[in-house]
Amino acid sequence: MEIDQDVEELLIMGDSDLIIRQAQGEWETWDVKLISYRQHVEDLSKWFKSVEFKYIPRFHNELADALATLASMLPYPGKFQIDPLEIQIRERHGYCNIVEVEPDV
């Protein structure tokens, strides 16, 4: 998607130290399932002026989990612009409870 939008600089954040370090080339990839993934990352990286990988510890990654959930629900629109999401970070968690009640006729 970033290639289609002509993004030049890319910051990729992840909560797997293993995957981030392998993507950076710091650690070698031995798992057969990940070797093709690593090669694909290298091939895609050539499309950008710069690509930075940053490790974020899992306990600091609540925002990424929320964004991943949202992203999985949105269809990719091809070459159309995606409006940015405005996210407010609150001091405490918000909770929502749903109670289904049958109407009293």
C-alpha atoms as an extended CHARMM CRD file, in Angstrom:
* protein
*
       105  EXT
         1         1  MET       CA              0.0000000000        0.0000000000        0.0000000000  PROA      1               0.0000000000
         2         2  GLU       CA              2.8590000000        2.3980000000        0.8100000000  PROA      2               0.0000000000
         3         3  ILE       CA              4.4340000000        1.7230000000       -2.5850000000  PROA      3               0.0000000000
         4         4  ASP       CA              1.1500000000        2.6310000000       -4.3190000000  PROA      4               0.0000000000
         5         5  GLN       CA              1.0580000000        5.9120000000       -2.3720000000  PROA      5               0.0000000000
         6         6  ASP       CA              4.6850000000        6.8110000000       -3.2630000000  PROA      6               0.0000000000
         7         7  VAL       CA              5.8720000000        6.7940000000        0.3580000000  PROA      7               0.0000000000
         8         8  GLU       CA              9.6310000000        7.4120000000        0.4730000000  PROA      8               0.0000000000
         9         9  GLU       CA             10.4740000000        6.8390000000        4.1410000000  PROA      9               0.0000000000
        10        10  LEU       CA              8.9860000000        3.9960000000        6.1400000000  PROA      10              0.0000000000
        11        11  LEU       CA              9.0480000000        3.2760000000        9.8830000000  PROA      11              0.0000000000
        12        12  ILE       CA              7.9670000000       -0.2570000000       10.7450000000  PROA      12              0.0000000000
        13        13  MET       CA              7.3350000000       -0.9990000000       14.4140000000  PROA      13              0.0000000000
        14        14  GLY       CA              6.8200000000       -4.4690000000       15.8100000000  PROA      14              0.0000000000
        15        15  ASP       CA              6.6970000000       -6.2710000000       19.1270000000  PROA      15              0.0000000000
        16        16  SER       CA              8.6910000000       -9.3260000000       18.0890000000  PROA      16              0.0000000000
        17        17  ASP       CA             12.3680000000       -8.6770000000       18.7900000000  PROA      17              0.0000000000
        18        18  LEU       CA             13.2640000000      -11.7550000000       16.7250000000  PROA      18              0.0000000000
        19        19  ILE       CA             11.3660000000      -10.6130000000       13.6190000000  PROA      19              0.0000000000
        20        20  ILE       CA             12.5590000000       -6.9830000000       13.8650000000  PROA      20              0.0000000000
        21        21  ARG       CA             16.2180000000       -7.9820000000       14.2410000000  PROA      21              0.0000000000
        22        22  GLN       CA             15.9290000000      -10.4680000000       11.3720000000  PROA      22              0.0000000000
        23        23  ALA       CA             14.2900000000       -7.8170000000        9.1710000000  PROA      23              0.0000000000
        24        24  GLN       CA             17.1260000000       -5.4000000000       10.0380000000  PROA      24              0.0000000000
        25        25  GLY       CA             19.6620000000       -8.0660000000        9.0700000000  PROA      25              0.0000000000
        26        26  GLU       CA             21.1530000000       -8.0830000000       12.5940000000  PROA      26              0.0000000000
        27        27  TRP       CA             20.2040000000      -11.7060000000       13.1430000000  PROA      27              0.0000000000
        28        28  GLU       CA             20.2470000000      -14.4550000000       10.5500000000  PROA      28              0.0000000000
        29        29  THR       CA             17.0290000000      -16.2390000000        9.6400000000  PROA      29              0.0000000000
        30        30  TRP       CA             17.2450000000      -20.0260000000        9.9710000000  PROA      30              0.0000000000
        31        31  ASP       CA             13.5530000000      -20.9490000000       10.0810000000  PROA      31              0.0000000000
        32        32  VAL       CA             12.6110000000      -22.1880000000        6.6040000000  PROA      32              0.0000000000
        33        33  LYS       CA              9.1800000000      -20.5360000000        6.9160000000  PROA      33              0.0000000000
        34        34  LEU       CA             10.7840000000      -17.1250000000        7.5330000000  PROA      34              0.0000000000
        35        35  ILE       CA             13.5410000000      -17.1610000000        4.8910000000  PROA      35              0.0000000000
        36        36  SER       CA             11.1830000000      -16.2350000000        2.0460000000  PROA      36              0.0000000000
        37        37  TYR       CA              9.5920000000      -13.5830000000        4.2830000000  PROA      37              0.0000000000
        38        38  ARG       CA             13.0340000000      -12.0330000000        4.9280000000  PROA      38              0.0000000000
        39        39  GLN       CA             13.7930000000      -12.0330000000        1.1820000000  PROA      39              0.0000000000
        40        40  HSD       CA             10.4320000000      -10.3860000000        0.4760000000  PROA      40              0.0000000000
        41        41  VAL       CA             11.2130000000       -7.6660000000        3.0430000000  PROA      41              0.0000000000
        42        42  GLU       CA             14.5570000000       -7.0220000000        1.3140000000  PROA      42              0.0000000000
        43        43  ASP       CA             12.8720000000       -6.8140000000       -2.1040000000  PROA      43              0.0000000000
        44        44  LEU       CA             10.1760000000       -4.4240000000       -0.8720000000  PROA      44              0.0000000000
        45        45  SER       CA             12.7220000000       -2.2450000000        0.9540000000  PROA      45              0.0000000000
        46        46  LYS       CA             14.3230000000       -1.3320000000       -2.3890000000  PROA      46              0.0000000000
        47        47  TRP       CA             11.2040000000        0.7010000000       -3.2600000000  PROA      47              0.0000000000
        48        48  PHE       CA             11.8750000000        3.1970000000       -0.4490000000  PROA      48              0.0000000000
        49        49  LYS       CA             14.4950000000        5.8550000000        0.2090000000  PROA      49              0.0000000000
        50        50  SER       CA             14.7790000000        4.6150000000        3.7830000000  PROA      50              0.0000000000
        51        51  VAL       CA             13.1990000000        1.8480000000        5.8520000000  PROA      51              0.0000000000
        52        52  GLU       CA             13.6120000000        1.7370000000        9.6240000000  PROA      52              0.0000000000
        53        53  PHE       CA             12.5520000000       -1.1410000000       11.8570000000  PROA      53              0.0000000000
        54        54  LYS       CA             11.8580000000       -0.3820000000       15.5090000000  PROA      54              0.0000000000
        55        55  TYR       CA             11.2200000000       -2.8660000000       18.2910000000  PROA      55              0.0000000000
        56        56  ILE       CA              8.4100000000       -1.9130000000       20.6840000000  PROA      56              0.0000000000
        57        57  PRO       CA              8.0130000000       -4.1530000000       23.7620000000  PROA      57              0.0000000000
        58        58  ARG       CA              4.6550000000       -5.9300000000       23.7610000000  PROA      58              0.0000000000
        59        59  PHE       CA              3.4800000000       -4.2690000000       26.9810000000  PROA      59              0.0000000000
        60        60  HSD       CA              3.9290000000       -0.8530000000       25.3000000000  PROA      60              0.0000000000
        61        61  ASN       CA              2.1080000000       -1.9360000000       22.1640000000  PROA      61              0.0000000000
        62        62  GLU       CA             -1.6060000000       -1.5670000000       23.0030000000  PROA      62              0.0000000000
        63        63  LEU       CA             -2.0260000000        1.0820000000       20.2970000000  PROA      63              0.0000000000
        64        64  ALA       CA             -0.5530000000       -1.2240000000       17.6540000000  PROA      64              0.0000000000
        65        65  ASP       CA             -2.9680000000       -3.9900000000       18.6400000000  PROA      65              0.0000000000
        66        66  ALA       CA             -5.9060000000       -1.5850000000       18.3010000000  PROA      66              0.0000000000
        67        67  LEU       CA             -4.6930000000       -0.3000000000       14.9140000000  PROA      67              0.0000000000
        68        68  ALA       CA             -4.1140000000       -3.8420000000       13.6390000000  PROA      68              0.0000000000
        69        69  THR       CA             -7.6690000000       -4.7550000000       14.6070000000  PROA      69              0.0000000000
        70        70  LEU       CA             -9.0240000000       -1.6830000000       12.8260000000  PROA      70              0.0000000000
        71        71  ALA       CA             -6.8660000000       -2.3030000000        9.7590000000  PROA      71              0.0000000000
        72        72  SER       CA             -8.0810000000       -5.8890000000        9.4670000000  PROA      72              0.0000000000
        73        73  MET       CA            -11.6620000000       -4.6040000000        9.2270000000  PROA      73              0.0000000000
        74        74  LEU       CA            -11.0010000000       -2.0900000000        6.4170000000  PROA      74              0.0000000000
        75        75  PRO       CA            -10.8290000000       -3.1030000000        2.7550000000  PROA      75              0.0000000000
        76        76  TYR       CA             -7.7520000000       -1.8500000000        0.8810000000  PROA      76              0.0000000000
        77        77  PRO       CA             -9.0260000000        0.7530000000       -1.6170000000  PROA      77              0.0000000000
        78        78  GLY       CA             -6.2770000000        0.3720000000       -4.2440000000  PROA      78              0.0000000000
        79        79  LYS       CA             -4.9630000000        3.7540000000       -5.4110000000  PROA      79              0.0000000000
        80        80  PHE       CA             -7.4690000000        5.7730000000       -3.3920000000  PROA      80              0.0000000000
        81        81  GLN       CA             -6.4600000000        7.9480000000       -0.4510000000  PROA      81              0.0000000000
        82        82  ILE       CA             -7.1150000000        6.5450000000        3.0090000000  PROA      82              0.0000000000
        83        83  ASP       CA             -8.2610000000        9.1900000000        5.4640000000  PROA      83              0.0000000000
        84        84  PRO       CA             -6.0620000000        9.2330000000        8.5720000000  PROA      84              0.0000000000
        85        85  LEU       CA             -7.5220000000        8.0140000000       11.8430000000  PROA      85              0.0000000000
        86        86  GLU       CA             -7.5680000000       10.4790000000       14.7200000000  PROA      86              0.0000000000
        87        87  ILE       CA             -6.6970000000        8.6410000000       17.9040000000  PROA      87              0.0000000000
        88        88  GLN       CA             -6.9410000000       10.1230000000       21.3560000000  PROA      88              0.0000000000
        89        89  ILE       CA             -4.8740000000        8.5740000000       24.1030000000  PROA      89              0.0000000000
        90        90  ARG       CA             -6.6430000000        8.7060000000       27.4710000000  PROA      90              0.0000000000
        91        91  GLU       CA             -5.1920000000        8.4580000000       30.9390000000  PROA      91              0.0000000000
        92        92  ARG       CA             -7.3330000000        5.4170000000       31.7730000000  PROA      92              0.0000000000
        93        93  HSD       CA             -9.0010000000        2.6000000000       29.8830000000  PROA      93              0.0000000000
        94        94  GLY       CA            -12.5440000000        2.9260000000       28.5980000000  PROA      94              0.0000000000
        95        95  TYR       CA            -14.9300000000        0.0200000000       28.8580000000  PROA      95              0.0000000000
        96        96  CYS       CA            -18.1240000000       -0.7240000000       27.0130000000  PROA      96              0.0000000000
        97        97  ASN       CA            -20.6760000000       -3.2790000000       28.1470000000  PROA      97              0.0000000000
        98        98  ILE       CA            -23.5700000000       -4.3220000000       25.9700000000  PROA      98              0.0000000000
        99        99  VAL       CA            -26.7390000000       -5.5840000000       27.5420000000  PROA      99              0.0000000000
       100       100  GLU       CA            -29.3970000000       -7.0110000000       25.2870000000  PROA      100             0.0000000000
       101       101  VAL       CA            -32.8910000000       -6.5050000000       26.6450000000  PROA      101             0.0000000000
       102       102  GLU       CA            -36.1020000000       -7.6180000000       25.0530000000  PROA      102             0.0000000000
       103       103  PRO       CA            -38.5980000000       -4.7600000000       24.7030000000  PROA      103             0.0000000000
       104       104  ASP       CA            -41.3700000000       -4.7450000000       27.2880000000  PROA      104             0.0000000000
       105       105  VAL       CA            -44.5090000000       -4.8560000000       25.1220000000  PROA      105             0.0000000000
